[in-house]
Amino acid sequence: MSPKPAFSSAAAVVTGSSSGIGRATISALAKAGASQLVVHYCANQRGAEETAKIAWQSGCEEVFVVQADLQIPSQRDHLAEVAFKKFGRVDAWINNAGADVLTGDAAKLSFAEKLQWLWRVDVQATIELSRNVAQRMLEQTTSESNSEKLPPSMTFIGWDQAPLGMEGDAGQMFGPIKAAVMAFANSMAQEFSPDLRINTVAPGWIQTSWGESTSDYWDSRAKAQSLMQRWGTPDDVAKAILYAADPANTFTTGQTIAVDGGWSRRFQG
Ligand SMILES: NC(=O)c1ccc[n+]([C@@H]2O[C@H](COP(=O)([O-])OP(=O)(O)OC[C@H]3O[C@@H](n4cnc5c(N)ncnc54)[C@H](OP(=O)(O)O)[C@@H]3O)[C@@H](O)[C@H]2O)c1
């Protein structure tokens, strides 16, 4: 008899899963046996529907596509409400959504405007939403029908360079923003263990929309700063997210897992 898949019959939510790392995570969850998934998006409805299709094709039984601009309190409440109402229980919540200020029209904004936008989406919305989700997860763990289940998890997305710092505007924006997310996740882990497991995955240079269109300088820098000498892929990050969120990994909480192919100190800028 083959072993049960890791997420067999599990329910999970991935914020910002209309593209990139979020989409890869939904796909990996579906392949790992998750039976109920929420695909969340803000503006990219077509992308979210494509993600949902991938989940169905991988055998997921129930997939809900939910739109919410997480900057707006009523919309983030709506996302949490829909997920917990539809599924009754959420085993894994992945806080992946983050503002893209590097491509499209947003790239033309001033430093102050980008910082403010990142603050609202990546930090404030993530913190407020997670506090809401944690309360709902605690209620579900104390309910009788769920008392035998393993502790649910929440996984955050940081950035490998945030605690160390990086030169330039990107370092001065994403550094403090993602460090704030990582610090919040660690505080959540301290508060809610052993009832909830809380971890962070900290990607390095991952080739999503910015990485696909960036300059030769950043392309070669991204490759040179990884000991594996290549860009990371959304699938690389999804694997670490699945490890952190796997219900059976009951001794993994308060951890930050870097996914950067090993940081190279050999790079000469
Ligand atoms: N790529 C990297 O190298 C890298 C490195 C470190 C950390 N990260 C982090 O990893 C996460 C995913 O990044 P990615 O590269 O996969 O980017 P992505 O493809 O641009 O995905 C970002 C997701 O966030 C959603 N989002 C943006 N603003 C939102 C808002 N106001 N409300 C709700 N959802 C919103 C987007 O939704 P819509 O498109 O539907 O609007 C999209 O689904 C982000 O938190 C990012 O900061 C990425």
Coordinates of C-alpha atoms and ligand atoms in Angstrom, one line a residue:
M1 CA 0.0 0.0 0.0
S2 CA 1.5 3.4 -0.9
P3 CA 1.8 6.0 1.9
K4 CA -0.8 8.7 2.1
P5 CA 0.3 12.0 0.5
A6 CA 1.5 14.7 3.0
F7 CA -1.5 16.9 2.7
S8 CA -4.1 14.2 2.3
S9 CA -7.6 15.7 2.9
A10 CA -6.0 19.0 4.1
A11 CA -7.5 22.5 3.5
A12 CA -5.1 25.3 2.7
V13 CA -5.2 29.0 1.6
V14 CA -2.4 30.7 -0.3
T15 CA -2.7 34.5 -0.5
G16 CA -1.5 36.0 -3.8
S17 CA -1.7 32.8 -5.8
S18 CA -2.6 34.3 -9.2
S19 CA 1.1 34.0 -10.2
G20 CA 4.7 33.2 -9.2
I21 CA 5.5 31.6 -5.9
G22 CA 1.8 31.5 -4.9
R23 CA 0.7 29.6 -8.0
A24 CA 3.6 27.1 -7.6
T25 CA 2.6 26.6 -4.0
I26 CA -1.1 25.8 -4.9
S27 CA 0.1 23.4 -7.5
A28 CA 2.5 21.7 -5.1
L29 CA -0.3 21.5 -2.4
A30 CA -2.7 19.9 -4.9
K31 CA -0.1 17.4 -5.9
A32 CA 0.6 16.6 -2.3
G33 CA -3.0 15.6 -1.7
A34 CA -4.7 18.8 -0.5
S35 CA -8.4 18.4 -1.1
Q36 CA -9.6 21.9 -0.4
L37 CA -7.8 25.0 -1.6
V38 CA -8.4 28.8 -1.7
V39 CA -6.7 30.6 -4.6
H40 CA -6.6 34.2 -3.7
Y41 CA -5.9 37.2 -6.0
C42 CA -6.2 41.0 -6.0
A43 CA -6.2 42.2 -9.7
N44 CA -5.2 39.2 -11.8
Q45 CA -8.4 37.2 -12.1
R46 CA -7.3 35.4 -15.2
G47 CA -4.1 34.3 -13.4
A48 CA -6.1 33.1 -10.4
E49 CA -8.4 31.0 -12.6
E50 CA -5.4 29.5 -14.3
T51 CA -4.0 28.5 -10.9
A52 CA -7.3 27.0 -9.9
K53 CA -7.3 24.9 -13.1
I54 CA -3.9 23.6 -12.3
A55 CA -5.2 22.5 -8.8
W56 CA -8.2 20.8 -10.3
Q57 CA -6.1 19.0 -12.8
S58 CA -3.9 17.7 -10.0
G59 CA -6.9 16.2 -8.3
C60 CA -8.0 18.8 -5.7
E61 CA -11.7 18.3 -5.0
E62 CA -12.7 21.8 -4.0
V63 CA -11.0 25.0 -5.2
F64 CA -12.4 28.4 -4.4
V65 CA -11.1 31.6 -6.1
V66 CA -11.4 34.6 -3.9
Q67 CA -10.7 38.2 -4.8
A68 CA -9.6 40.5 -2.0
D69 CA -7.4 43.6 -1.9
L70 CA -5.7 42.9 1.4
Q71 CA -5.1 46.6 2.0
I72 CA -8.8 46.9 2.7
P73 CA -9.9 45.6 6.1
S74 CA -13.3 44.4 5.0
Q75 CA -11.8 42.5 2.1
R76 CA -9.2 40.7 4.2
D77 CA -11.9 39.7 6.7
H78 CA -14.0 38.4 3.8
L79 CA -11.1 36.2 2.6
A80 CA -10.7 34.7 6.1
E81 CA -14.5 34.3 6.5
V82 CA -14.9 32.5 3.2
A83 CA -12.1 30.1 3.8
F84 CA -13.1 29.0 7.3
K85 CA -16.8 28.9 6.5
K86 CA -16.4 26.9 3.3
F87 CA -13.9 24.4 4.8
G88 CA -14.9 24.4 8.5
R89 CA -11.2 24.0 9.2
V90 CA -8.0 25.4 7.6
D91 CA -4.8 23.2 8.1
A92 CA -2.3 25.5 6.4
W93 CA -2.4 29.3 5.7
I94 CA 0.3 30.7 3.5
N95 CA 0.8 34.5 3.6
N96 CA 2.5 35.0 0.3
A97 CA 0.8 38.1 -1.2
G98 CA 3.2 41.0 -1.7
A99 CA 3.1 44.2 -3.7
D100 CA 5.1 44.2 -6.9
V101 CA 6.8 47.6 -7.1
L102 CA 9.5 46.6 -9.5
T103 CA 7.6 46.0 -12.7
G104 CA 4.8 47.8 -14.7
D105 CA 3.6 51.3 -13.8
A106 CA 4.6 50.8 -10.1
A107 CA 8.2 50.8 -11.1
K108 CA 7.9 54.5 -11.9
L109 CA 6.7 55.5 -8.4
S110 CA 8.9 57.4 -6.1
F111 CA 10.9 55.6 -3.3
A112 CA 8.4 57.0 -0.7
E113 CA 5.4 55.8 -2.6
K114 CA 6.8 52.3 -3.1
L115 CA 7.7 52.1 0.5
Q116 CA 4.3 53.1 1.6
W117 CA 2.6 50.6 -0.7
L118 CA 4.9 47.8 0.5
W119 CA 4.1 48.7 4.0
R120 CA 0.4 48.6 3.5
V121 CA 0.3 45.3 1.6
D122 CA 3.3 43.2 2.8
V123 CA 3.4 44.4 6.4
Q124 CA 0.2 45.9 7.7
A125 CA -2.2 43.7 5.7
T126 CA -0.2 40.6 6.5
I127 CA -0.1 41.3 10.2
E128 CA -3.8 42.2 10.5
L129 CA -4.9 39.2 8.4
S130 CA -2.7 36.8 10.3
R131 CA -4.0 37.9 13.7
N132 CA -7.6 37.3 12.4
V133 CA -6.6 33.8 11.0
A134 CA -4.8 32.8 14.2
Q135 CA -7.9 33.5 16.3
R136 CA -10.0 31.4 13.9
M137 CA -7.4 28.6 13.9
L138 CA -7.4 28.6 17.7
E139 CA -11.2 28.3 17.8
Q140 CA -11.1 25.4 15.3
T141 CA -8.4 23.5 17.4
T142 CA -10.6 23.7 20.6
S143 CA -13.7 22.5 18.8
E144 CA -14.6 18.9 19.5
S145 CA -14.6 17.7 15.9
N146 CA -11.1 18.9 15.4
S147 CA -9.5 17.9 18.8
E148 CA -7.7 14.9 17.3
K149 CA -6.1 16.9 14.4
L150 CA -2.5 18.1 14.2
P151 CA -1.8 21.8 14.9
P152 CA -2.6 24.0 11.9
S153 CA 0.2 26.1 10.5
M154 CA 0.8 29.6 9.1
T155 CA 3.8 30.2 6.8
F156 CA 5.1 33.7 6.0
I157 CA 7.4 34.8 3.1
G158 CA 10.4 36.9 4.1
W159 CA 13.6 37.6 2.1
D160 CA 17.0 36.0 2.7
Q161 CA 18.9 39.4 2.6
A162 CA 16.5 41.3 4.9
P163 CA 18.3 40.7 8.1
L164 CA 21.7 41.4 6.5
G165 CA 20.9 44.4 4.3
M166 CA 21.6 45.2 0.7
E167 CA 22.8 48.4 -1.0
G168 CA 20.5 50.6 -3.1
D169 CA 16.7 51.5 -3.0
A170 CA 15.6 47.8 -3.3
G171 CA 17.6 46.9 -0.2
Q172 CA 16.3 49.9 1.7
M173 CA 12.7 49.1 0.8
F174 CA 12.5 45.3 0.9
G175 CA 15.0 45.0 3.7
P176 CA 12.9 46.6 6.4
I177 CA 9.6 45.4 4.9
K178 CA 10.5 41.7 4.9
A179 CA 12.5 42.0 8.2
A180 CA 9.2 43.2 9.7
V181 CA 7.3 40.3 8.3
M182 CA 10.0 37.8 9.6
A183 CA 10.0 39.5 13.1
F184 CA 6.2 39.3 13.3
A185 CA 6.2 35.6 12.3
N186 CA 8.7 34.9 15.1
S187 CA 6.5 36.7 17.6
M188 CA 3.5 34.8 16.4
A189 CA 5.4 31.5 16.9
Q190 CA 6.3 32.5 20.5
E191 CA 2.7 33.4 21.2
F192 CA 0.8 30.5 19.7
S193 CA 2.9 27.4 20.1
P194 CA 2.1 24.6 20.6
D195 CA -1.4 25.2 19.2
L196 CA -0.3 26.7 16.0
R197 CA 3.0 26.2 14.0
I198 CA 4.4 29.4 12.5
N199 CA 7.4 29.5 10.1
T200 CA 8.9 31.7 7.5
V201 CA 10.4 30.9 4.1
A202 CA 13.0 33.4 3.0
P203 CA 13.6 33.3 -0.7
G204 CA 16.7 34.6 -2.4
W205 CA 16.8 35.6 -6.0
I206 CA 13.7 33.9 -7.5
Q207 CA 12.9 34.3 -11.2
T208 CA 9.4 35.6 -11.3
S209 CA 8.2 38.6 -13.3
W210 CA 11.0 41.0 -12.3
G211 CA 13.7 38.4 -12.7
E212 CA 12.5 37.5 -16.2
S213 CA 12.9 41.0 -17.5
T214 CA 15.8 42.3 -15.5
S215 CA 19.1 43.7 -16.7
D216 CA 22.2 41.6 -17.6
Y217 CA 23.8 43.0 -14.4
W218 CA 21.1 41.6 -12.1
D219 CA 20.8 38.4 -14.1
S220 CA 24.5 37.6 -13.6
R221 CA 24.5 38.9 -10.0
A222 CA 21.5 36.7 -9.1
K223 CA 23.3 33.6 -10.5
A224 CA 26.7 34.5 -8.9
Q225 CA 25.2 35.1 -5.4
S226 CA 23.9 31.6 -5.2
L227 CA 26.3 28.7 -4.6
M228 CA 24.2 26.7 -7.0
Q229 CA 24.9 29.4 -9.7
R230 CA 21.4 29.8 -10.9
W231 CA 18.2 31.7 -10.2
G232 CA 15.7 30.0 -7.8
T233 CA 12.4 29.0 -9.2
P234 CA 8.9 29.4 -7.7
D235 CA 8.9 25.6 -7.4
D236 CA 12.1 25.7 -5.3
V237 CA 10.3 28.0 -2.9
A238 CA 7.1 26.0 -2.9
K239 CA 9.0 22.9 -1.8
A240 CA 10.2 24.8 1.3
I241 CA 6.7 26.1 2.0
L242 CA 5.3 22.6 1.8
Y243 CA 7.9 21.4 4.3
A244 CA 7.0 24.2 6.7
A245 CA 3.3 23.6 6.3
D246 CA 3.3 19.8 6.3
P247 CA 0.9 18.8 9.1
A248 CA 3.2 16.0 10.1
N249 CA 6.2 18.3 10.7
T250 CA 5.0 18.8 14.3
F251 CA 8.5 19.8 15.6
T252 CA 9.0 22.7 13.1
T253 CA 7.9 26.1 14.4
G254 CA 9.6 29.5 14.8
Q255 CA 12.0 28.6 12.0
T256 CA 13.2 30.7 9.0
I257 CA 14.1 28.6 6.0
A258 CA 16.3 30.3 3.4
V259 CA 15.7 29.2 -0.2
D260 CA 18.6 30.8 -2.1
G261 CA 20.8 27.9 -3.3
G262 CA 23.3 28.7 -0.6
W263 CA 24.5 32.3 -0.2
S264 CA 27.8 32.8 -2.0
R265 CA 30.5 35.1 -0.4
R266 CA 32.6 34.8 -3.6
F267 CA 30.5 37.4 -5.6
Q268 CA 32.6 40.5 -6.5
G269 CA 30.1 43.3 -7.3
Ligands
LIG1 N1 10.6 36.8 -6.5 C1 11.5 37.0 -5.6 O1 12.7 37.0 -5.9 C2 11.1 37.1 -4.1 C3 12.2 37.2 -3.2 C4 11.8 37.3 -1.8 C5 10.5 37.4 -1.4 N2 9.5 37.4 -2.4 C6 8.1 37.5 -1.9 O2 7.4 36.4 -2.4 C7 6.0 36.7 -2.5 C8 5.5 36.3 -3.9 O3 6.3 36.9 -4.9 P1 6.3 36.6 -6.4 O4 7.7 36.9 -6.9 O5 5.7 35.3 -6.7 O6 5.4 37.8 -6.9 P2 4.1 37.9 -7.8 O7 4.1 36.9 -8.9 O8 4.0 39.4 -8.2 O9 2.9 37.6 -6.8 C9 2.4 38.5 -5.9 C10 1.0 38.1 -5.5 O10 0.6 39.1 -4.5 C11 -0.7 39.5 -4.8 N3 -1.0 40.9 -4.3 C12 -0.3 42.0 -4.7 N4 -0.9 43.1 -4.1 C13 -1.9 42.6 -3.4 C14 -3.0 43.2 -2.6 N5 -3.0 44.6 -2.4 N6 -3.9 42.5 -2.1 C15 -3.9 41.1 -2.3 N7 -3.0 40.5 -3.0 C16 -2.0 41.2 -3.6 C17 -0.8 39.5 -6.4 O11 -2.1 39.5 -6.8 P3 -2.6 40.1 -8.2 O12 -1.5 39.9 -9.2 O13 -3.8 39.2 -8.5 O14 -3.0 41.5 -8.0 C18 0.0 38.2 -6.6 O15 -0.9 37.1 -6.6 C19 5.9 38.2 -2.3 O16 5.5 38.4 -0.9 C20 7.3 38.7 -2.5 O17 7.7 39.9 -1.9 C21 9.8 37.2 -3.7

